[in-house]
Amino acid sequence: AQSVTQLDSQVPVFEEAPVELRCNYSSSVSVYLFWYVQYPNQGLQLLLKYLSGSTLVKGINGFEAEFNKSQTSFHLRKPSVHISDTAEYFCAVTPSNSNSGYALNFGKGTSLLVTP
Amino acid sequence: DARVTQTPRHKVTEMGQEVTMRCQPILGHNTVFWYRQTMMQGLELLAYFRNRAPLDDSGMPKDRFSAEMPDATLATLKIQPSEPRDSAVYFCASGLGQAGGEETQYFGPGTRLLVL
């Protein structure tokens, strides 16, 4: 089974400052990793995903994440945040070799609050 | 702009009543997922379907929950009888069913259920 730990439940940051949202995972098999964002009163949407290849993955809205297999981490970063980035961010994992389905295991989420 | 739609968006009901939530996946998607989101548990997978067949519903309380796909354009999640602990936001998501779990899941806006 796979699990995800998001180390910070809330991250307050000032506008235009850099931010890192931390995610660690646990799995006995190789995995795919995802970051989803949930804006207030909306469903989740994909920010980025790591499948294979380059460990640095770029996503939408200026976000990027780096896969670190040795540290089993997939931290999300943005060099300069905007007020509109205020949202809940979810890290998720799924086994890469599953023949039975594609269910995602989500972390508990990190609430990013950007203030002026 | 193709989207997953869910109805109703909000539902308030009394304990013991039947609740039916509906989801219309994106046309052409062949996997459908039901998730439940609560403050305490975060996002939990309840069930998912591929080509209308249930692949896994182990996350669903079998005695009161049921999920079906009567056709490719409609997925339903029913709770009978409902209980206050079922109060949550229920999300439907759909995907293309790409092999190995690399697919992006597209989430609907959710049904916010309150059971009194």
Tab-separated table of N, CA, C and O in Angstrom, chain A residues 29-98:
chain	number	residue	atom	x	y	z
A	29	VAL	N	6.530	-0.201	-3.914
A	29	VAL	CA	6.651	-0.343	-5.371
A	29	VAL	C	6.884	1.053	-5.957
A	29	VAL	O	6.720	2.068	-5.285
A	30	SER	N	7.237	1.059	-7.228
A	30	SER	CA	7.437	2.356	-7.866
A	30	SER	C	6.095	3.054	-8.039
A	30	SER	O	5.055	2.397	-8.166
A	31	VAL	N	6.135	4.370	-8.029
A	31	VAL	CA	4.894	5.144	-7.998
A	31	VAL	C	4.911	6.288	-8.992
A	31	VAL	O	5.952	6.698	-9.484
A	32	TYR	N	3.708	6.763	-9.264
A	32	TYR	CA	3.511	8.047	-9.913
A	32	TYR	C	3.069	9.024	-8.823
A	32	TYR	O	2.342	8.646	-7.906
A	33	LEU	N	3.484	10.270	-8.982
A	33	LEU	CA	3.179	11.277	-7.963
A	33	LEU	C	2.480	12.472	-8.594
A	33	LEU	O	2.795	12.860	-9.721
A	34	PHE	N	1.575	13.048	-7.852
A	34	PHE	CA	0.740	14.123	-8.351
A	34	PHE	C	0.610	15.237	-7.300
A	34	PHE	O	0.670	14.981	-6.099
A	35	TRP	N	0.437	16.449	-7.784
A	35	TRP	CA	-0.035	17.551	-6.946
A	35	TRP	C	-1.323	18.088	-7.574
A	35	TRP	O	-1.364	18.402	-8.772
A	36	TYR	N	-2.353	18.170	-6.722
A	36	TYR	CA	-3.623	18.764	-7.131
A	36	TYR	C	-3.867	20.004	-6.269
A	36	TYR	O	-3.444	20.075	-5.109
A	37	VAL	N	-4.621	20.964	-6.821
A	37	VAL	CA	-4.974	22.172	-6.094
A	37	VAL	C	-6.493	22.269	-6.022
A	37	VAL	O	-7.200	21.896	-6.972
A	38	GLN	N	-6.967	22.722	-4.879
A	38	GLN	CA	-8.401	22.916	-4.684
A	38	GLN	C	-8.645	24.361	-4.239
A	38	GLN	O	-8.283	24.742	-3.128
A	39	TYR	N	-9.251	25.146	-5.129
A	39	TYR	CA	-9.628	26.507	-4.766
A	39	TYR	C	-10.931	26.459	-3.974
A	39	TYR	O	-11.691	25.498	-4.078
A	40	PRO	N	-11.214	27.481	-3.193
A	40	PRO	CA	-12.398	27.455	-2.326
A	40	PRO	C	-13.662	27.097	-3.082
A	40	PRO	O	-13.939	27.651	-4.153
A	41	ASN	N	-14.390	26.153	-2.520
A	41	ASN	CA	-15.689	25.714	-3.055
A	41	ASN	C	-15.603	25.140	-4.473
A	41	ASN	O	-16.567	25.232	-5.243
A	42	GLN	N	-14.465	24.586	-4.812
A	42	GLN	CA	-14.316	23.965	-6.130
A	42	GLN	C	-13.771	22.549	-5.988
A	42	GLN	O	-13.331	22.150	-4.912
A	43	GLY	N	-13.791	21.815	-7.092
A	43	GLY	CA	-13.151	20.510	-7.124
A	43	GLY	C	-11.652	20.652	-7.292
A	43	GLY	O	-11.119	21.748	-7.432
A	44	LEU	N	-10.976	19.518	-7.285
A	44	LEU	CA	-9.516	19.527	-7.429
A	44	LEU	C	-9.142	19.615	-8.904
A	44	LEU	O	-9.854	19.102	-9.774
A	45	GLN	N	-8.004	20.219	-9.173
A	45	GLN	CA	-7.463	20.217	-10.528
A	45	GLN	C	-5.974	19.914	-10.470
A	45	GLN	O	-5.295	20.280	-9.498
A	46	LEU	N	-5.490	19.286	-11.500
A	46	LEU	CA	-4.103	18.847	-11.528
A	46	LEU	C	-3.164	20.030	-11.704
A	46	LEU	O	-3.346	20.859	-12.595
A	47	LEU	N	-2.135	20.085	-10.849
A	47	LEU	CA	-1.059	21.070	-11.004
A	47	LEU	C	0.073	20.498	-11.839
A	47	LEU	O	0.580	21.137	-12.753
A	48	LEU	N	0.496	19.292	-11.462
A	48	LEU	CA	1.598	18.625	-12.158
A	48	LEU	C	1.654	17.171	-11.714
A	48	LEU	O	1.028	16.787	-10.725
A	49	LYS	N	2.422	16.380	-12.474
A	49	LYS	CA	2.598	14.981	-12.112
A	49	LYS	C	3.964	14.503	-12.541
A	49	LYS	O	4.522	14.977	-13.534
A	50	TYR	N	4.489	13.565	-11.763
A	50	TYR	CA	5.737	12.902	-12.109
A	50	TYR	C	5.424	11.457	-12.494
A	50	TYR	O	4.845	10.704	-11.708
A	51	LEU	N	5.844	11.109	-13.708
A	51	LEU	CA	5.658	9.738	-14.180
A	51	LEU	C	6.994	9.032	-14.327
A	51	LEU	O	7.166	7.897	-13.878
A	52	SER	N	7.937	9.691	-14.988
A	52	SER	CA	9.264	9.134	-15.190
A	52	SER	C	10.142	10.229	-15.784
A	52	SER	O	9.672	11.335	-16.060
A	53	GLY	N	11.428	9.922	-15.969
A	53	GLY	CA	12.316	10.870	-16.624
A	53	GLY	C	12.846	11.918	-15.675
A	53	GLY	O	13.173	11.628	-14.525
A	54	SER	N	12.908	13.149	-16.143
A	54	SER	CA	13.470	14.237	-15.361
A	54	SER	C	12.773	14.361	-14.017
A	54	SER	O	11.532	14.346	-13.943
A	55	THR	N	13.562	14.510	-12.981
A	55	THR	CA	12.963	14.555	-11.638
A	55	THR	C	12.353	15.912	-11.321
A	55	THR	O	11.627	16.046	-10.343
A	56	LEU	N	12.670	16.913	-12.126
A	56	LEU	CA	12.071	18.231	-11.937
A	56	LEU	C	10.893	18.363	-12.892
A	56	LEU	O	11.053	18.298	-14.109
A	57	VAL	N	9.739	18.563	-12.315
A	57	VAL	CA	8.511	18.610	-13.112
A	57	VAL	C	7.920	20.010	-13.025
A	57	VAL	O	7.788	20.562	-11.931
A	58	LYS	N	7.570	20.551	-14.172
A	58	LYS	CA	6.948	21.874	-14.180
A	58	LYS	C	5.456	21.736	-14.438
A	58	LYS	O	5.019	20.901	-15.242
A	59	GLY	N	4.682	22.554	-13.737
A	59	GLY	CA	3.244	22.482	-13.872
A	59	GLY	C	2.636	23.811	-14.258
A	59	GLY	O	3.331	24.708	-14.733
A	60	ILE	N	1.346	23.913	-13.996
A	60	ILE	CA	0.649	25.141	-14.342
A	60	ILE	C	0.880	26.213	-13.277
A	60	ILE	O	1.305	25.903	-12.157
A	61	ASN	N	0.603	27.452	-13.649
A	61	ASN	CA	0.654	28.583	-12.722
A	61	ASN	C	2.018	28.799	-12.080
A	61	ASN	O	2.105	29.348	-10.973
A	62	GLY	N	3.080	28.377	-12.746
A	62	GLY	CA	4.432	28.633	-12.259
A	62	GLY	C	4.931	27.680	-11.186
A	62	GLY	O	6.000	27.889	-10.616
A	63	PHE	N	4.170	26.643	-10.883
A	63	PHE	CA	4.598	25.672	-9.886
A	63	PHE	C	5.535	24.624	-10.489
A	63	PHE	O	5.448	24.304	-11.669
A	64	GLU	N	6.402	24.087	-9.658
A	64	GLU	CA	7.254	22.977	-10.039
A	64	GLU	C	7.448	22.076	-8.826
A	64	GLU	O	7.224	22.489	-7.680
A	65	ALA	N	7.839	20.837	-9.095
A	65	ALA	CA	8.081	19.897	-8.009
A	65	ALA	C	9.258	19.028	-8.382
A	65	ALA	O	9.508	18.772	-9.558
A	66	GLU	N	9.960	18.562	-7.371
A	66	GLU	CA	11.121	17.719	-7.611
A	66	GLU	C	10.940	16.370	-6.936
A	66	GLU	O	10.666	16.295	-5.721
A	67	PHE	N	11.082	15.330	-7.722
A	67	PHE	CA	10.988	13.969	-7.214
A	67	PHE	C	12.347	13.551	-6.683
A	67	PHE	O	13.364	13.639	-7.384
A	68	ASN	N	12.393	13.103	-5.442
A	68	ASN	CA	13.626	12.635	-4.835
A	68	ASN	C	13.380	11.223	-4.322
A	68	ASN	O	12.757	11.027	-3.271
A	69	LYS	N	13.863	10.259	-5.076
A	69	LYS	CA	13.569	8.862	-4.738
A	69	LYS	C	14.246	8.443	-3.437
A	69	LYS	O	13.662	7.727	-2.619
A	70	SER	N	15.460	8.889	-3.218
A	70	SER	CA	16.194	8.470	-2.021
A	70	SER	C	15.531	9.013	-0.754
A	70	SER	O	15.564	8.372	0.299
A	71	GLN	N	14.951	10.192	-0.850
A	71	GLN	CA	14.280	10.778	0.296
A	71	GLN	C	12.768	10.569	0.256
A	71	GLN	O	12.061	11.065	1.145
A	72	THR	N	12.306	9.864	-0.737
A	72	THR	CA	10.870	9.604	-0.948
A	72	THR	C	10.058	10.885	-0.754
A	72	THR	O	9.085	10.932	0.020
A	73	SER	N	10.485	11.914	-1.480
A	73	SER	CA	9.809	13.198	-1.357
A	73	SER	C	9.410	13.723	-2.722
A	73	SER	O	9.968	13.340	-3.756
A	74	PHE	N	8.440	14.625	-2.690
A	74	PHE	CA	7.946	15.253	-3.919
A	74	PHE	C	7.449	16.636	-3.518
A	74	PHE	O	6.262	16.915	-3.522
A	75	HIS	N	8.371	17.514	-3.188
A	75	HIS	CA	8.019	18.840	-2.677
A	75	HIS	C	7.626	19.782	-3.809
A	75	HIS	O	8.237	19.772	-4.878
A	76	LEU	N	6.646	20.594	-3.525
A	76	LEU	CA	6.114	21.560	-4.491
A	76	LEU	C	6.685	22.932	-4.188
A	76	LEU	O	6.720	23.348	-3.017
A	77	ARG	N	7.077	23.663	-5.234
A	77	ARG	CA	7.682	24.970	-5.018
A	77	ARG	C	7.148	25.980	-6.025
A	77	ARG	O	6.722	25.633	-7.129
A	78	LYS	N	7.204	27.234	-5.581
A	78	LYS	CA	6.921	28.342	-6.490
A	78	LYS	C	7.797	29.502	-6.043
A	78	LYS	O	7.843	29.834	-4.855
A	79	PRO	N	8.513	30.138	-6.973
A	79	PRO	CA	9.468	31.178	-6.583
A	79	PRO	C	8.824	32.475	-6.106
A	79	PRO	O	9.423	33.220	-5.328
A	80	SER	N	7.596	32.742	-6.562
A	80	SER	CA	6.937	33.992	-6.176
A	80	SER	C	5.420	33.778	-6.225
A	80	SER	O	4.865	33.575	-7.302
A	81	VAL	N	4.789	33.811	-5.078
A	81	VAL	CA	3.362	33.480	-5.036
A	81	VAL	C	2.504	34.728	-5.192
A	81	VAL	O	2.920	35.848	-4.902
A	82	HIS	N	1.279	34.474	-5.649
A	82	HIS	CA	0.281	35.531	-5.797
A	82	HIS	C	-0.871	35.272	-4.837
A	82	HIS	O	-1.065	34.142	-4.370
A	83	ILE	N	-1.641	36.310	-4.593
A	83	ILE	CA	-2.830	36.168	-3.752
A	83	ILE	C	-3.718	35.044	-4.279
A	83	ILE	O	-4.294	34.264	-3.503
A	84	SER	N	-3.808	34.940	-5.583
A	84	SER	CA	-4.688	33.942	-6.208
A	84	SER	C	-4.218	32.508	-6.005
A	84	SER	O	-4.955	31.571	-6.338
A	85	ASP	N	-3.024	32.318	-5.469
A	85	ASP	CA	-2.539	30.959	-5.163
A	85	ASP	C	-3.093	30.430	-3.849
A	85	ASP	O	-2.869	29.265	-3.505
A	86	THR	N	-3.794	31.264	-3.114
A	86	THR	CA	-4.427	30.814	-1.879
A	86	THR	C	-5.391	29.681	-2.182
A	86	THR	O	-6.344	29.839	-2.950
A	87	ALA	N	-5.122	28.518	-1.603
A	87	ALA	CA	-5.895	27.316	-1.919
A	87	ALA	C	-5.396	26.174	-1.047
A	87	ALA	O	-4.450	26.320	-0.281
A	88	GLU	N	-6.048	25.023	-1.211
A	88	GLU	CA	-5.615	23.794	-0.556
A	88	GLU	C	-4.854	22.975	-1.592
A	88	GLU	O	-5.310	22.818	-2.733
A	89	TYR	N	-3.710	22.437	-1.189
A	89	TYR	CA	-2.861	21.686	-2.102
A	89	TYR	C	-2.726	20.248	-1.598
A	89	TYR	O	-2.426	20.019	-0.426
A	90	PHE	N	-2.951	19.319	-2.517
A	90	PHE	CA	-2.930	17.900	-2.165
A	90	PHE	C	-1.858	17.165	-2.961
A	90	PHE	O	-1.800	17.268	-4.186
A	91	CYS	N	-1.058	16.409	-2.244
A	91	CYS	CA	-0.112	15.501	-2.863
A	91	CYS	C	-0.775	14.127	-2.944
A	91	CYS	O	-1.521	13.740	-2.026
A	92	ALA	N	-0.534	13.391	-4.016
A	92	ALA	CA	-1.172	12.084	-4.181
A	92	ALA	C	-0.216	11.115	-4.848
A	92	ALA	O	0.691	11.511	-5.589
A	93	VAL	N	-0.448	9.838	-4.619
A	93	VAL	CA	0.417	8.789	-5.141
A	93	VAL	C	-0.431	7.635	-5.652
A	93	VAL	O	-1.528	7.369	-5.144
A	94	THR	N	0.077	6.973	-6.681
A	94	THR	CA	-0.561	5.763	-7.175
A	94	THR	C	0.538	4.827	-7.676
A	94	THR	O	1.568	5.299	-8.173
A	95	PRO	N	0.372	3.528	-7.539
A	95	PRO	CA	1.417	2.616	-8.025
A	95	PRO	C	1.532	2.686	-9.536
A	95	PRO	O	0.526	2.787	-10.239
A	96	SER	N	2.748	2.635	-10.026
A	96	SER	CA	2.961	2.800	-11.459
A	96	SER	C	2.761	1.512	-12.232
A	96	SER	O	2.665	1.532	-13.449
A	97	ASN	N	2.682	0.388	-11.532
A	97	ASN	CA	2.582	-0.881	-12.243
A	97	ASN	C	1.274	-1.600	-11.946
A	97	ASN	O	1.182	-2.804	-12.066
A	98	SER	N	0.270	-0.837	-11.570
A	98	SER	CA	-0.986	-1.461	-11.196
A	98	SER	C	-1.730	-1.953	-12.425
A	98	SER	O	-1.839	-1.249	-13.422
